[in-house]
Short mmCIF file of C-alpha atoms and ligand atoms in Angstrom, two decimals:
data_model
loop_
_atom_site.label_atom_id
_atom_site.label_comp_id
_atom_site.label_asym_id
_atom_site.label_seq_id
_atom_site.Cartn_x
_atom_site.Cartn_y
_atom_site.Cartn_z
CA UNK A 1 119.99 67.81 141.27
CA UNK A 2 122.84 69.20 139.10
CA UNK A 3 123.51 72.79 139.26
CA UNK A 4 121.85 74.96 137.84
CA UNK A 5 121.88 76.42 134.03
CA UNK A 6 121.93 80.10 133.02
CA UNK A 7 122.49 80.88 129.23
CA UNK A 8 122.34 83.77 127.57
CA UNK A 9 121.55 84.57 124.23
CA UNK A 10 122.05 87.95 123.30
CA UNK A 11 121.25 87.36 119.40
CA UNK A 12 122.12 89.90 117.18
CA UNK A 13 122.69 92.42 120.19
CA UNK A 14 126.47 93.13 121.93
CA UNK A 15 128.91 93.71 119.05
CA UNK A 16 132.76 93.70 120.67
CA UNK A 17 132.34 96.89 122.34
CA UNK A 18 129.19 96.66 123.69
CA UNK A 19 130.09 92.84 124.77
CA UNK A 20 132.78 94.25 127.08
CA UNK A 21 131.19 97.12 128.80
CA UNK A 22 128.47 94.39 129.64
CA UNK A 23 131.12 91.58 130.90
CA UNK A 24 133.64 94.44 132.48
CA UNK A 25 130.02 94.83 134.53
CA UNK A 26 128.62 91.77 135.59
CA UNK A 27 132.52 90.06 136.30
CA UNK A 28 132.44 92.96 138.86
CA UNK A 29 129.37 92.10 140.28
CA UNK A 30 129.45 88.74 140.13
CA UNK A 31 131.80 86.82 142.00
CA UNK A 32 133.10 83.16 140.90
CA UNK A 33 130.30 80.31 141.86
CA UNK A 34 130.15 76.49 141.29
CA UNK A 35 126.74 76.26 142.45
CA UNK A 36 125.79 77.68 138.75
CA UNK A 37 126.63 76.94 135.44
CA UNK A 38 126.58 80.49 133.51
CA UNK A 39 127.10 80.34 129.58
CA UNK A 40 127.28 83.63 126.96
CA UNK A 41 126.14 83.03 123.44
CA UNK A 42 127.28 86.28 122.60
CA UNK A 43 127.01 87.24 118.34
CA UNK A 44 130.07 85.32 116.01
CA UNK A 45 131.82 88.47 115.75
CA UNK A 46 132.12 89.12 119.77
CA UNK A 47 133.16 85.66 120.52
CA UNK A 48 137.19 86.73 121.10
CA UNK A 49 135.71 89.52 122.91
CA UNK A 50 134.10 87.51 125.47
CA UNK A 51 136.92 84.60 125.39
CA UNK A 52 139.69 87.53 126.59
CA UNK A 53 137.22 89.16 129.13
CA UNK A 54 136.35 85.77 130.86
CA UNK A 55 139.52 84.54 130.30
CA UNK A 56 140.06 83.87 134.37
CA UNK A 57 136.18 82.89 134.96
CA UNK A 58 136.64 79.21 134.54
CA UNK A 59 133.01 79.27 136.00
CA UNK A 60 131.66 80.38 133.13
CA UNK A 61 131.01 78.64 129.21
CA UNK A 62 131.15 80.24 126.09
CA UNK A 63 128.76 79.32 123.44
CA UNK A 64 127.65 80.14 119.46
CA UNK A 65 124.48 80.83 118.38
CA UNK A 66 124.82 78.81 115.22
CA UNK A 67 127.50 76.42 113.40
CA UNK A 68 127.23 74.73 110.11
CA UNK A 69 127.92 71.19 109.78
CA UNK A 70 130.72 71.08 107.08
CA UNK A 71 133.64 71.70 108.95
CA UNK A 72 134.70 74.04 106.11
CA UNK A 73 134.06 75.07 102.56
CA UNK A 74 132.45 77.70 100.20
CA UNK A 75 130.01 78.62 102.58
CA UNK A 76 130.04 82.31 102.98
CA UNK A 77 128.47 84.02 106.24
CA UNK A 78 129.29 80.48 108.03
CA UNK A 79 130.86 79.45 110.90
CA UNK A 80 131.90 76.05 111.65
CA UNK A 81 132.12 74.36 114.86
CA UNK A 82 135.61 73.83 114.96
CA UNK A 83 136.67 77.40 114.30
CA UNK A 84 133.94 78.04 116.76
CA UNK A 85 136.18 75.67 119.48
CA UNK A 86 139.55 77.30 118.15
CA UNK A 87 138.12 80.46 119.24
CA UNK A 88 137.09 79.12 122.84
CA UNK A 89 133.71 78.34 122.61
CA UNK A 90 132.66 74.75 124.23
CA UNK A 91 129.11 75.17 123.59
CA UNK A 92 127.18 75.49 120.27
CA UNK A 93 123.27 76.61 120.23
CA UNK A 94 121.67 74.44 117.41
CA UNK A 95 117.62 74.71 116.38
CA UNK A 96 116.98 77.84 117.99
CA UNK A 97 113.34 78.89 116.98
CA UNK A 98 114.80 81.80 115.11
CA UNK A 99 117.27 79.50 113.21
CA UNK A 100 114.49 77.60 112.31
CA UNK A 101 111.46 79.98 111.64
CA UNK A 102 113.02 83.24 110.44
CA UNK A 103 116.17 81.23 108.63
CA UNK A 104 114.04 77.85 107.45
CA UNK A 105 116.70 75.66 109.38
CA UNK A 106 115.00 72.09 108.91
CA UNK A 107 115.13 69.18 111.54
CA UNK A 108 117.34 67.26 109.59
CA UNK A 109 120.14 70.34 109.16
CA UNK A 110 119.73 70.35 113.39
CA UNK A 111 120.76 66.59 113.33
CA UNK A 112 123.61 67.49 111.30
CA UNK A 113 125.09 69.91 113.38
CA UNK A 114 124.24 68.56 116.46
CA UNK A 115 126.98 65.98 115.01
CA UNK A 116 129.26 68.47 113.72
CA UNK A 117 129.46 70.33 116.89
CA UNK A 118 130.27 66.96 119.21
CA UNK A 119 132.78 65.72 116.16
CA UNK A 120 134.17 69.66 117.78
CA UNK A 121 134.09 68.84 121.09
CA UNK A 122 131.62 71.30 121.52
CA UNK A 123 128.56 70.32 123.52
CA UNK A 124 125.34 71.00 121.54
CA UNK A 125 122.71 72.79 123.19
CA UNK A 126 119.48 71.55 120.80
CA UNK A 127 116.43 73.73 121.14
CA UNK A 128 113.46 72.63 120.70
CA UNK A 129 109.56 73.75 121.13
CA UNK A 130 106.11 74.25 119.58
CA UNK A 131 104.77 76.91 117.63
CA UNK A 132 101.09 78.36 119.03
CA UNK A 133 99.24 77.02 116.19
CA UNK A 134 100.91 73.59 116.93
CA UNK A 135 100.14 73.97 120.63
CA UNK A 136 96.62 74.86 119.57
CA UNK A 137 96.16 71.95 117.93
CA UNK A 138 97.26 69.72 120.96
CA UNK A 139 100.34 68.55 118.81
CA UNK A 140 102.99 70.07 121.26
CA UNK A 141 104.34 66.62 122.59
CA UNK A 142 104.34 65.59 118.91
CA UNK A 143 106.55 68.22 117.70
CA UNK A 144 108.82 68.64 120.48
CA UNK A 145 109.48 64.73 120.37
CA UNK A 146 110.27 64.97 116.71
CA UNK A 147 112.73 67.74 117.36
CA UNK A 148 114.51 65.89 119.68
CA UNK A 149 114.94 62.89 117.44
CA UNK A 150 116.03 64.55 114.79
CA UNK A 151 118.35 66.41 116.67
CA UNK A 152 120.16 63.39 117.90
CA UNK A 153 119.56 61.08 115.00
CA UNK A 154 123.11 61.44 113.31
CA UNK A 155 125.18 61.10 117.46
CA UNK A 156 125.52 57.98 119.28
CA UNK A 157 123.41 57.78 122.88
CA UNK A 158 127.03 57.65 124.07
CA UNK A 159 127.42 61.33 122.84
CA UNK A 160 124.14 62.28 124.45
CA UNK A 161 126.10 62.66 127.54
CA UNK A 162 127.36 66.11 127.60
CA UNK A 163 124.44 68.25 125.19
CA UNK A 164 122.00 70.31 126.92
CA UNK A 165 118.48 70.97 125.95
CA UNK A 166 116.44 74.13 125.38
CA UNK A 167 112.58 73.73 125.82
CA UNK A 168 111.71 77.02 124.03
CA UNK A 169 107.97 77.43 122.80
CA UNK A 170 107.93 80.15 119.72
CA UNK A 171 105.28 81.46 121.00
CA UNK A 172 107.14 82.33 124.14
CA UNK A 173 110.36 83.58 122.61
CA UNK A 174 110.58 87.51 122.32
CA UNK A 175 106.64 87.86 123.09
CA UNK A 176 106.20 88.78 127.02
CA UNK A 177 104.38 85.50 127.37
CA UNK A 178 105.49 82.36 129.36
CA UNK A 179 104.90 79.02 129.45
CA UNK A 180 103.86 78.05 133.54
CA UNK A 181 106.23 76.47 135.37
CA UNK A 182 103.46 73.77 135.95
CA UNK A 183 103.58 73.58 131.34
CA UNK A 184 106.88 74.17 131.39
CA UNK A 185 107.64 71.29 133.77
CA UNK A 186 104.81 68.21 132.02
CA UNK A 187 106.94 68.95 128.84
CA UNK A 188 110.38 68.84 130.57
CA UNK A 189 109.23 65.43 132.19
CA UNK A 190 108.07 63.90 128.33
CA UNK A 191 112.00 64.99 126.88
CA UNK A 192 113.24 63.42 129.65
CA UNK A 193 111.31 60.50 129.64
CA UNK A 194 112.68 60.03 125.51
CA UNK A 195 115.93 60.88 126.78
CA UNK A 196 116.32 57.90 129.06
CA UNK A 197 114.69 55.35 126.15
CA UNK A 198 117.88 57.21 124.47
CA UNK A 199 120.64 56.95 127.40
CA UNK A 200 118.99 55.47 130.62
CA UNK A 201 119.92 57.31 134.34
CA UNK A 202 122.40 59.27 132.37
CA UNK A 203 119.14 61.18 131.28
CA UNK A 204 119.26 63.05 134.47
CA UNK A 205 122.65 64.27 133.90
CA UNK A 206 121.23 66.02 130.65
CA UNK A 207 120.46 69.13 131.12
CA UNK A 208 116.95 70.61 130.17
CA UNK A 209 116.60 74.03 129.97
CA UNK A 210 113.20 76.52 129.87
CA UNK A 211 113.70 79.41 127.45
CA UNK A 212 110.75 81.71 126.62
CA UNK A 213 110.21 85.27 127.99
CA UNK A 214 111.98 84.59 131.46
CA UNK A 215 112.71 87.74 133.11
CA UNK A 216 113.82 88.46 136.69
CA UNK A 217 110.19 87.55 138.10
CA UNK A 218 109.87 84.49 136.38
CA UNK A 219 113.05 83.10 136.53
CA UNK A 220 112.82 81.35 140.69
CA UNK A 221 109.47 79.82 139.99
CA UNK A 222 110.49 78.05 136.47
CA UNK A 223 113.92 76.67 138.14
CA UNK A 224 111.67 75.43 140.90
CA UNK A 225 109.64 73.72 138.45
CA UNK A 226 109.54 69.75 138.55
CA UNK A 227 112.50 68.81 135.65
CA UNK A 228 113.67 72.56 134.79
CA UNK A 229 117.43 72.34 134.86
CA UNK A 230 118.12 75.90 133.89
CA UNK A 231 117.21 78.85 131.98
CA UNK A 232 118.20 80.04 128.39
CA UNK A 233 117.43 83.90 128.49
CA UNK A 234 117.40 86.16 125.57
CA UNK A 235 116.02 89.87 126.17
CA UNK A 236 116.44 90.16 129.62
CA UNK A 237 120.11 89.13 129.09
CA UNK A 238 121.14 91.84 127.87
CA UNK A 239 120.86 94.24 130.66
CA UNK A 240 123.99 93.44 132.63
CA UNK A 241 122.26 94.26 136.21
CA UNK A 242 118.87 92.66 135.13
CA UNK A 243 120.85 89.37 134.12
CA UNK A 244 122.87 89.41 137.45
CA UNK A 245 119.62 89.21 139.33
CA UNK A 246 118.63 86.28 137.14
CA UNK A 247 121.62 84.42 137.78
CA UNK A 248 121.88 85.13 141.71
CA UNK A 249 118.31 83.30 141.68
C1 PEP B 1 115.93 83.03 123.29
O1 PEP B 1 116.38 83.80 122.45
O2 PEP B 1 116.37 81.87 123.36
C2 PEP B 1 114.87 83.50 124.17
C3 PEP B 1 114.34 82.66 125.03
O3 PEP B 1 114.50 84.80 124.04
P1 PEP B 1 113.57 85.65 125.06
O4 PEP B 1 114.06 85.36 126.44
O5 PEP B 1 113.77 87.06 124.65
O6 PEP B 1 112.17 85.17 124.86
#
């Protein structure tokens, strides 16, 4: 098994100065480990922040929330994925449930910047997952498959190698309520399962990561859960010492 995945995403929480009393925090009480992959998706405007302050932590990623897929243009309030890699990020979070139920980010826009972010060299991390009234009507698979293929419809299977996955249910995100491990883990299996029609083996070397509610009592059972690569953490990534536990699971 690769090692495993801890990303979080504070949203629209951590501005510059609140971003480096966090990291001035958990880089003191967290040594250097290659037994863990830890990634920040820290807001746009705290990106430099968190660049300088992890500047020696080679250990650790730095991602964006969002991109657009233009590489530039009149497109005010955007950020493409280049700047995005000039300022030191490597890893872009595309389809988040937010981006796509509070912002109306369709399938197709996901496709595009899951392109513009590899044409980067940033690796995309594509969330997908199921609202409840879709997982009410027993169309989670359905959904969660066509996210998937959207998101990768505009990159070679050759690209595939290097994205990550978020399984994130809506009805998970921000709510208190998680999926099982045992859920979690049937829906990790069917995305990886359309990832090797995609790539093949190299399907294991994707990662897929649970995001949904995790806290620090959730967090051993999901990773132990059959196909659950990591975690993508929003809320209870925000409290430096609560996050630190979550990582040292
Ligand atoms: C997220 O924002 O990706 C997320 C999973 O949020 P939370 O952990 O707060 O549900």
């Amino acid at each position: 098994m690769q090692r495993p995945v801890f990303a979080a995403n504070w949203k629209m929480h951590n501005g510059p100065s609140d971003a480096r009393a966090f990291l001035r925090s958990f880089l003191t009480h967290n040594a250097r480990r290659t037994d863990r992959q830890v990634i920040f998706f820290p807001p746009a405007i705290s990106v430099t922040t968190v660049r300088e302050m992890i500047r020696e932590r080679t250990d650790i990623l730095l991602g964006v929330q969002n991109i657009h897929w233009e590489d530039k243009g009149a497109f005010t309030g955007e950020l493409s994925a280049g700047m995005a890699r000039d300022a030191g990020a490597t890893v872009a979070l595309v389809g988040h449930s937010e981006r796509r139920h509070v912002f109306g980010e369709r399938d197709e826009e996901t496709g595009k910047k899951v392109k513009a972010a590899v044409r980067a060299g940033l690796s995309p991390m594509l969330c997908v997952g199921e609202t409840l009234a879709e997982r009410e009507q027993g169309r989670t698979e359905e959904v969660v498959l066509r996210q998937l293929r959207a998101g990768t419809a505009e990159i070679e299977p050759s690209q595939m190698v290097g994205m990550l996955v978020a399984y994130e249910p809506v009805w998970a995100i921000g709510t208190g309520k998680t999926a099982t491990p045992g859920d979690a883990s049937v829906i990790h299996a069917v995305i990886r399962a359309e990832l090797a029609g995609m790539v093949g083996e190299r399907a294991k070397g994707i990662p897929i990561c649970y995001g949904g509610s995790v806290n620090r009592g959730t967090a051993a059972s999901l990773l132990e859960a059959g196909d659950v690569d990591g975690l993508l953490v929003g809320g209870a990534s925000l409290d430096s010492e609560g996050w630190s536990s979550i990582v040292r699971t």
